[in-house]
């Protein structure tokens, strides 16, 4: 006797069983109308037929599609493939999805549970008879038939059909703008008129809907906007409403109210809709709990569209519950409308496996282990890199979380002591957080969070995110629990109020293209660290250095910044062991009215040698150290020293550059302490101007760190403006000799060749050689006046006796025809030690 094949309306991509009674009628040109359909996992049964997706029009065609059977073998017990060559062109239509049904033999027919319409009976399916084959005497013939069957099975299986996803139905929710607006507006009008009849409401809200999808959309939007979650009823403070009219009138209900109403309203417009019971990770869900013997507590819906089932949850789409205040927060969430099963399963687990709508269903245990992801996680296009389960155990006191993203995003996190309920605490996060127990870094396409719990125990970790360009608060995207058996012994990490470590996602838009330091922790050697940022346009930079035990005034002396048109450099000194936060702020160089914005944050770790207090940078450093954008704009170029820090091993050096705009210049030498200096620090600088070249000679009085400030008068009669600061680090313990004391008559073109020191030996002959353009006479005035002679090289020279009693020698000149002498500089005479 042949097996009767049921053509049914369902399009499940999973195994199920259909039980046919003897009263099955053949309708619509030979198709069997199935009166009962019970969906369950297929069982290995010698008299079963598996349906996987072929089109059968009548009993005769089904029988003709079977391969030839061994003599005496019943069709109901043979393994066959209903996918003959005559029907290959109709095997898989666009509406078809691989479906598995087990058609029991006539003697195993259970009672019918559900009547299918004649329309659904004409759906496309493929029938495969799967049963245990009896051993026949003619074994070779049986093996040959079995081989033919395998070939046909493989040929049919090679044809695959892709399940439709939400994006295949509509590219964006914006396409429903007209339908949504009407549903919301009509719902408000009906509420005002106190209309609570389901049929009347459905007719009104679907008036603008043209398709089955739009009708469903109108129903779902109405549910989300007109029914609030009954928190009081859920908590048992009031009686739960049951009938649809009561729920509509009160405007509130629990999950079953939403699902029941959705089913009733879909029935009114001819959309097949099922209520799906199961577990959810909503309010009341306790992280880590086993649901194995726990009764399911949630209901949602599945709807049939175009021959395929889709999932939706109007309860979750209407808003969220604030358990702390026992209130409902109304917030329309479009994500739970026709959610893809692969995403829906992270928060919803149906009692019946078939309603997972997955090709490979997951177990309840796997559902419990899965990371909880909010709708924002999927809406932002995030993906979980690691871990794959929600519970993390630290390794050496450390655990890590990593997310990927397709569009620039901003992240932060919250780590707190473990609480049972998943939905507790804030669902949004402001900018500033306490980040002492973790290190969050954001690279080009991923986020890494290194968690460092402070003590043994269980912790809850919430990750928050938002699109980079958004000005809204960061929203909760996923959660984890962290178990820390043994914490890592480590120093305190400074708080980072700027969310993440490394270059910020906005760095590129602010003009910073790359960094010499990655987002990983930077180990500082010898207490010195240099950060270099490449820029796409001229920028100004400010830096901030923070250590848990360091004073702000000391921190300022640990930073020196150099600003060039295409490069920003920050020199950092670490006077203490432990972790530092180095934050960088930038703005466009010319836009002085614009505020500085955070572009990068780096975590530095110093555990080796540290810088001593007397090695810190000098106080009052300017924001521009070393040659850079400012000096270039002023026409100062070709610096002999291009870095901000100059180290001298002999206690002296010459810094040269060109003054292309012939600006009036001024230099200043300073040091934090100069207690024992016999001369002011200005005597340890000597400037020479020849054509456009400027030479600043430095002779440092003792070991230590000095600041050399370079100033220029940009406009005639204006103030001197800072050009740049040089940091001079002298490691020579021999004191330098001061230069002569220079006066204003010493001007451009004047060059002192000898003597190059301003402190002369007493009672000794000193050779003077000097070039002074445009002068008529050059003399050295002491006890007597000695006139220098002009040689062929236009240099005034002569030997001068320093004398014994005088304390200074004056180098003076006579300009023009005047007999008056102008002092260029003075030289001091060393005092002889008195005999005791």
Coordinates of N, CA and C in Angstrom, one line a residue, residues 26 43 205 235 599 611:
X26 N -8.0 13.4 -0.8 CA -7.2 14.0 -1.9 C -8.0 15.1 -2.5
X43 N 11.7 10.3 14.3 CA 12.2 9.1 14.9 C 12.6 8.0 13.9
X205 N -6.3 50.2 11.6 CA -4.9 50.5 11.6 C -4.2 49.9 10.3
X235 N 4.8 41.7 39.0 CA 5.3 41.6 40.4 C 4.3 41.1 41.4
X599 N 42.3 63.2 21.6 CA 42.5 62.4 20.4 C 43.2 61.0 20.8
X611 N 63.3 58.7 36.8 CA 64.0 60.0 36.7 C 64.0 60.7 38.1

